[in-house]
Tab-separated table of C-alpha atoms in Angstrom:
chain	number	residue	atom	x	y	z
Z	99	UNK	CA	1.392	-18.037	-39.096
Z	100	UNK	CA	4.108	-20.229	-37.672
Z	101	UNK	CA	5.987	-20.366	-40.994
Z	102	UNK	CA	5.670	-16.597	-41.459
Z	103	UNK	CA	6.957	-15.966	-37.893
Z	104	UNK	CA	9.923	-18.264	-38.467
Z	105	UNK	CA	10.785	-16.486	-41.708
Z	106	UNK	CA	10.717	-13.120	-39.965
Z	107	UNK	CA	13.035	-14.401	-37.265
Z	108	UNK	CA	15.407	-15.798	-39.867
Z	109	UNK	CA	15.397	-12.447	-41.664
Z	110	UNK	CA	16.267	-10.603	-38.448
Z	111	UNK	CA	19.045	-13.079	-37.730
Z	112	UNK	CA	20.349	-12.613	-41.251
Z	113	UNK	CA	20.456	-8.829	-40.816
Z	114	UNK	CA	22.269	-9.195	-37.483
Z	115	UNK	CA	24.789	-11.512	-39.093
Z	116	UNK	CA	25.396	-9.036	-41.913
Z	117	UNK	CA	26.001	-6.262	-39.347
Z	118	UNK	CA	28.483	-8.445	-37.486
Z	119	UNK	CA	30.299	-9.290	-40.714
Z	120	UNK	CA	30.460	-5.614	-41.620
Z	121	UNK	CA	31.892	-4.701	-38.223
Z	122	UNK	CA	34.446	-7.502	-38.421
Z	123	UNK	CA	35.437	-6.354	-41.896
Z	124	UNK	CA	35.975	-2.814	-40.624
Z	125	UNK	CA	38.106	-4.047	-37.718
Z	126	UNK	CA	40.228	-6.178	-40.031
Z	127	UNK	CA	40.620	-3.275	-42.460
Z	128	UNK	CA	41.778	-0.949	-39.694
Z	129	UNK	CA	44.186	-3.564	-38.389
Z	130	UNK	CA	45.720	-3.947	-41.829
Z	131	UNK	CA	46.060	-0.198	-42.177
Z	132	UNK	CA	47.769	0.082	-38.809
Z	133	UNK	CA	50.588	-2.239	-39.777
Z	134	UNK	CA	51.490	0.145	-42.546
Z	135	UNK	CA	54.543	2.175	-41.443
Z	136	UNK	CA	53.487	5.521	-40.029
Z	137	UNK	CA	49.980	4.547	-38.898
Z	138	UNK	CA	50.928	4.442	-35.228
Z	139	UNK	CA	53.307	7.368	-35.311
Z	140	UNK	CA	52.314	10.309	-33.199
Z	141	UNK	CA	52.917	13.834	-34.339
Z	142	UNK	CA	56.404	14.796	-33.174
Z	143	UNK	CA	56.235	18.536	-33.724
Z	144	UNK	CA	56.920	18.795	-29.989
Z	145	UNK	CA	59.324	16.472	-28.178
Z	146	UNK	CA	59.310	15.891	-24.426
Z	147	UNK	CA	62.931	15.792	-23.246
Z	148	UNK	CA	64.086	14.504	-19.865
Z	149	UNK	CA	67.184	15.830	-18.106
Z	150	UNK	CA	68.708	15.404	-14.666
Z	151	UNK	CA	69.180	19.112	-13.968
Z	152	UNK	CA	71.832	18.727	-11.275
Z	153	UNK	CA	75.104	19.139	-13.172
Z	154	UNK	CA	76.063	22.729	-13.988
Z	155	UNK	CA	76.951	24.143	-16.411
Z	156	UNK	CA	75.468	21.400	-18.608
Z	157	UNK	CA	72.011	21.225	-17.042
Z	158	UNK	CA	70.763	22.767	-13.817
Z	159	UNK	CA	67.923	24.763	-12.250
Z	160	UNK	CA	68.590	28.492	-11.967
Z	161	UNK	CA	67.412	30.959	-9.321
Z	162	UNK	CA	64.129	31.416	-11.196
Z	163	UNK	CA	63.429	27.659	-11.180
Z	164	UNK	CA	64.119	27.378	-14.902
Z	165	UNK	CA	66.037	24.432	-16.371
Z	166	UNK	CA	69.091	25.963	-18.060
Z	167	UNK	CA	72.591	25.068	-19.216
Z	168	UNK	CA	74.667	24.115	-22.225
Z	169	UNK	CA	72.634	21.000	-23.059
Z	170	UNK	CA	69.379	22.920	-22.809
Z	171	UNK	CA	70.602	25.710	-25.094
Z	172	UNK	CA	71.992	23.136	-27.525
Z	173	UNK	CA	68.710	21.272	-27.936
Z	174	UNK	CA	66.690	24.489	-28.060
Z	175	UNK	CA	68.947	25.637	-30.896
Z	176	UNK	CA	68.579	22.275	-32.662
Z	177	UNK	CA	64.800	22.495	-32.309
Z	178	UNK	CA	64.759	25.979	-33.803
Z	179	UNK	CA	66.981	24.958	-36.719
Z	180	UNK	CA	65.155	21.661	-37.260
Z	181	UNK	CA	61.654	23.131	-37.129
Z	182	UNK	CA	60.315	21.341	-34.062
Z	183	UNK	CA	59.584	22.231	-30.441
Z	184	UNK	CA	60.872	20.803	-27.169
Z	185	UNK	CA	59.603	20.663	-23.608
Z	186	UNK	CA	62.080	19.831	-20.832
Z	187	UNK	CA	61.210	17.898	-17.693
Z	188	UNK	CA	63.477	17.366	-14.693
Z	189	UNK	CA	64.021	13.665	-14.063
Z	190	UNK	CA	66.340	12.045	-11.510
Z	191	UNK	CA	69.287	10.214	-13.072
Z	192	UNK	CA	68.315	7.032	-11.256
Z	193	UNK	CA	65.628	5.701	-13.560
Z	194	UNK	CA	65.980	8.252	-16.354
Z	195	UNK	CA	66.732	5.573	-18.976
Z	196	UNK	CA	64.000	3.276	-17.668
Z	197	UNK	CA	61.564	6.144	-18.206
Z	198	UNK	CA	62.829	6.537	-21.760
Z	199	UNK	CA	62.331	2.843	-22.475
Z	200	UNK	CA	58.818	3.041	-21.011
Z	201	UNK	CA	57.887	5.918	-23.322
Z	202	UNK	CA	57.437	8.548	-20.599
Z	203	UNK	CA	59.347	11.028	-22.785
Z	204	UNK	CA	60.834	11.126	-26.264
Z	205	UNK	CA	64.516	11.610	-25.477
Z	206	UNK	CA	67.113	12.321	-22.802
Z	207	UNK	CA	69.732	15.068	-22.894
Z	208	UNK	CA	71.719	14.981	-19.678
Z	209	UNK	CA	75.453	14.826	-20.394
Z	210	UNK	CA	74.975	11.258	-21.633
Z	211	UNK	CA	78.204	9.732	-22.914
Z	212	UNK	CA	77.758	7.607	-26.024
Z	213	UNK	CA	79.035	4.115	-25.217
Z	214	UNK	CA	78.798	0.729	-26.915
Z	215	UNK	CA	77.061	-0.661	-23.832
Z	216	UNK	CA	74.349	1.999	-23.915
Z	217	UNK	CA	73.876	1.513	-27.648
Z	218	UNK	CA	72.545	-1.959	-26.886
Z	219	UNK	CA	69.443	-0.541	-25.191
Z	220	UNK	CA	68.985	2.917	-26.719
Z	221	UNK	CA	69.773	4.918	-29.829
Z	222	UNK	CA	71.741	8.165	-29.968
Z	223	UNK	CA	71.788	11.330	-31.979
Z	224	UNK	CA	75.006	12.418	-33.594
Z	225	UNK	CA	77.539	13.615	-30.968
Z	226	UNK	CA	77.027	17.268	-30.080
Z	227	UNK	CA	80.141	17.876	-27.953
Z	228	UNK	CA	83.402	16.243	-26.964
Z	229	UNK	CA	83.464	16.564	-23.176
Z	230	UNK	CA	86.887	14.999	-22.753
Z	231	UNK	CA	89.801	16.024	-20.544
Z	232	UNK	CA	91.026	19.609	-20.506
Z	233	UNK	CA	93.466	21.797	-18.552
Z	234	UNK	CA	92.622	24.295	-15.817
Z	235	UNK	CA	95.337	26.755	-14.753
Z	236	UNK	CA	95.683	30.068	-12.910
Z	237	UNK	CA	94.675	33.127	-14.898
Z	238	UNK	CA	98.114	34.707	-14.861
Z	239	UNK	CA	99.726	31.700	-16.585
Z	240	UNK	CA	100.705	32.468	-20.183
Z	241	UNK	CA	101.608	30.394	-23.251
Z	242	UNK	CA	100.962	26.999	-21.661
Z	243	UNK	CA	97.910	25.158	-22.947
Z	244	UNK	CA	99.110	21.561	-23.462
Z	245	UNK	CA	99.730	18.898	-20.838
Z	246	UNK	CA	103.186	18.090	-22.279
Z	247	UNK	CA	104.308	21.627	-21.407
Z	248	UNK	CA	103.974	20.878	-17.691
Z	249	UNK	CA	106.965	18.545	-17.440
Z	250	UNK	CA	108.796	19.253	-14.187
Z	251	UNK	CA	105.620	20.657	-12.634
Z	252	UNK	CA	102.785	19.401	-10.432
Z	253	UNK	CA	99.460	18.598	-12.075
Z	254	UNK	CA	96.377	17.515	-10.130
Z	255	UNK	CA	93.417	15.253	-10.893
Z	256	UNK	CA	90.766	13.279	-9.066
Z	257	UNK	CA	92.004	9.826	-8.167
Z	258	UNK	CA	91.004	7.034	-10.540
Z	259	UNK	CA	89.788	9.366	-13.299
Z	260	UNK	CA	90.743	9.635	-16.949
Z	261	UNK	CA	92.519	12.864	-16.032
Z	262	UNK	CA	94.802	11.058	-13.589
Z	263	UNK	CA	95.586	8.442	-16.235
Z	264	UNK	CA	96.521	11.117	-18.762
Z	265	UNK	CA	98.929	12.830	-16.355
Z	266	UNK	CA	100.729	9.558	-15.629
Z	267	UNK	CA	101.552	9.182	-19.318
Z	268	UNK	CA	104.213	11.857	-18.743
Z	269	UNK	CA	106.979	10.541	-16.494
Z	270	UNK	CA	108.407	14.014	-15.910
Z	271	UNK	CA	105.136	15.452	-14.602
Z	272	UNK	CA	104.456	15.038	-10.887
Z	273	UNK	CA	100.910	13.716	-10.518
Z	274	UNK	CA	98.949	14.866	-7.473
Z	275	UNK	CA	95.742	12.895	-6.920
Z	276	UNK	CA	92.755	14.009	-4.842
Z	277	UNK	CA	89.679	12.310	-3.418
Z	278	UNK	CA	87.569	15.213	-4.694
Z	279	UNK	CA	88.222	17.531	-7.621
Z	280	UNK	CA	87.209	20.507	-5.450
Z	281	UNK	CA	90.288	19.918	-3.277
Z	282	UNK	CA	92.463	20.072	-6.379
Z	283	UNK	CA	90.842	23.362	-7.407
Z	284	UNK	CA	91.587	24.780	-3.960
Z	285	UNK	CA	95.261	23.770	-4.212
Z	286	UNK	CA	95.520	25.241	-7.709
Z	287	UNK	CA	93.981	28.534	-6.600
Z	288	UNK	CA	96.517	28.733	-3.752
Z	289	UNK	CA	99.448	27.888	-6.013
Z	290	UNK	CA	100.228	24.484	-4.515
Z	291	UNK	CA	99.969	22.814	-7.936
Z	292	UNK	CA	100.427	24.192	-11.450
Z	293	UNK	CA	97.443	22.777	-13.334
Z	294	UNK	CA	94.507	20.369	-13.181
Z	295	UNK	CA	93.254	17.820	-15.715
Z	296	UNK	CA	89.523	17.079	-15.570
Z	297	UNK	CA	86.344	16.717	-17.669
Z	298	UNK	CA	85.559	19.851	-19.666
Z	299	UNK	CA	82.131	20.400	-17.998
Z	300	UNK	CA	83.655	20.015	-14.520
Z	301	UNK	CA	86.377	22.485	-15.490
Z	302	UNK	CA	83.747	24.939	-16.651
Z	303	UNK	CA	81.727	24.537	-13.475
Z	304	UNK	CA	84.683	25.524	-11.279
Z	305	UNK	CA	86.536	27.967	-13.514
Z	306	UNK	CA	83.533	29.785	-15.002
Z	307	UNK	CA	80.539	29.313	-12.695
Z	308	UNK	CA	82.022	29.094	-9.208
Z	309	UNK	CA	82.237	32.508	-7.519
Z	310	UNK	CA	85.183	31.376	-5.432
Z	311	UNK	CA	87.390	30.389	-8.372
Z	312	UNK	CA	86.242	32.113	-11.555
Z	313	UNK	CA	88.344	35.205	-10.825
Z	314	UNK	CA	91.566	33.229	-10.425
Z	315	UNK	CA	91.268	30.171	-12.686
Z	316	UNK	CA	90.830	29.639	-16.426
Z	317	UNK	CA	90.493	26.844	-18.985
Z	318	UNK	CA	93.192	26.551	-21.662
Z	319	UNK	CA	93.715	24.531	-24.822
Z	320	UNK	CA	91.368	21.971	-26.339
Z	321	UNK	CA	90.004	18.689	-25.022
Z	322	UNK	CA	92.624	15.987	-25.577
Z	323	UNK	CA	90.599	12.835	-24.920
Z	324	UNK	CA	87.316	11.763	-26.496
Z	325	UNK	CA	84.121	11.502	-24.467
Z	326	UNK	CA	81.275	12.390	-26.763
Z	327	UNK	CA	77.817	13.318	-25.518
Z	328	UNK	CA	74.666	12.516	-27.470
Z	329	UNK	CA	70.889	12.730	-27.111
Z	330	UNK	CA	69.535	9.334	-26.000
Z	331	UNK	CA	66.433	8.120	-27.831
Z	332	UNK	CA	64.224	5.050	-27.487
Z	333	UNK	CA	65.735	2.075	-29.306
Z	334	UNK	CA	64.480	1.838	-32.883
Z	335	UNK	CA	62.822	5.265	-33.031
Z	336	UNK	CA	64.497	6.438	-36.228
Z	337	UNK	CA	61.914	9.200	-36.698
Z	338	UNK	CA	63.104	11.109	-33.637
Z	339	UNK	CA	66.788	10.322	-34.265
Z	340	UNK	CA	66.482	11.860	-37.731
Z	341	UNK	CA	64.495	14.837	-36.453
Z	342	UNK	CA	67.042	15.741	-33.764
Z	343	UNK	CA	69.991	15.105	-36.083
Z	344	UNK	CA	68.513	17.434	-38.699
Z	345	UNK	CA	68.616	20.260	-36.153
Z	346	UNK	CA	72.034	19.385	-34.715
Z	347	UNK	CA	73.609	19.312	-38.177
Z	348	UNK	CA	72.417	22.850	-38.880
Z	349	UNK	CA	73.602	24.005	-35.456
Z	350	UNK	CA	77.096	22.732	-36.278
Z	351	UNK	CA	77.055	24.079	-39.842
Z	352	UNK	CA	76.215	27.566	-38.561
Z	353	UNK	CA	78.768	27.438	-35.738
Z	354	UNK	CA	76.085	27.836	-33.082
Z	355	UNK	CA	77.648	24.995	-31.076
Z	356	UNK	CA	80.905	26.953	-30.788
Z	357	UNK	CA	79.016	30.016	-29.594
Z	358	UNK	CA	77.381	27.909	-26.886
Z	359	UNK	CA	80.742	26.473	-25.864
Z	360	UNK	CA	82.061	30.024	-25.413
Z	361	UNK	CA	78.987	30.933	-23.361
Z	362	UNK	CA	79.022	27.936	-21.016
Z	363	UNK	CA	82.356	26.139	-21.218
Z	364	UNK	CA	85.025	28.789	-21.830
């Protein structure tokens, strides 16, 4: 009886060992499969996009509490053309890139300038707009849409900005610098200066969106410095870079980007 009992125990132990080996084999097999590219990729039919909706006309919250603006329309158009969906969430600028790195969302579109420094910690889509310096003048001004044409005149800019630097390249233009760009807009509206040089989105905010100035000011010419905006994406996530770029390329090919510029920035 003792020998039979021992044999039964050994048989049970053998079965348990076989079960353990089978389970270990399954775990190893799954681990091997998951190192194959694509195993850990989530479906990206819908991207969660963060934006700091505080900078009209690029991104802001409208009277109906909706996130709207040029950037929002641009990525919605890219999503439509690229065959994917997007969901926007409002995220404060302070910490927006930390949230991207932590995987809280898939990308950031928030007037983010593409810089070499930022490229060290995140990837970017192709540029979708040049938001460089542009001229703002009074509506009645005709046939003057280049900075060089304002020699002998007064041109304003915010102190320490790229706009101020550009004005100073022309020795015959009188540069008037301001602590705030809003003060320059006020002087331009009252005829105290002849033009303003500032970022294209800032120009659009005052000349197109601001009830106080949109009836008397206008934007002229093209941007004459380069400050390209791109969609920021987690470093190394080529899948999402390619997905967003596929949509942006079609947006540009169809001229949709120019239509959006006319809607928001002109």
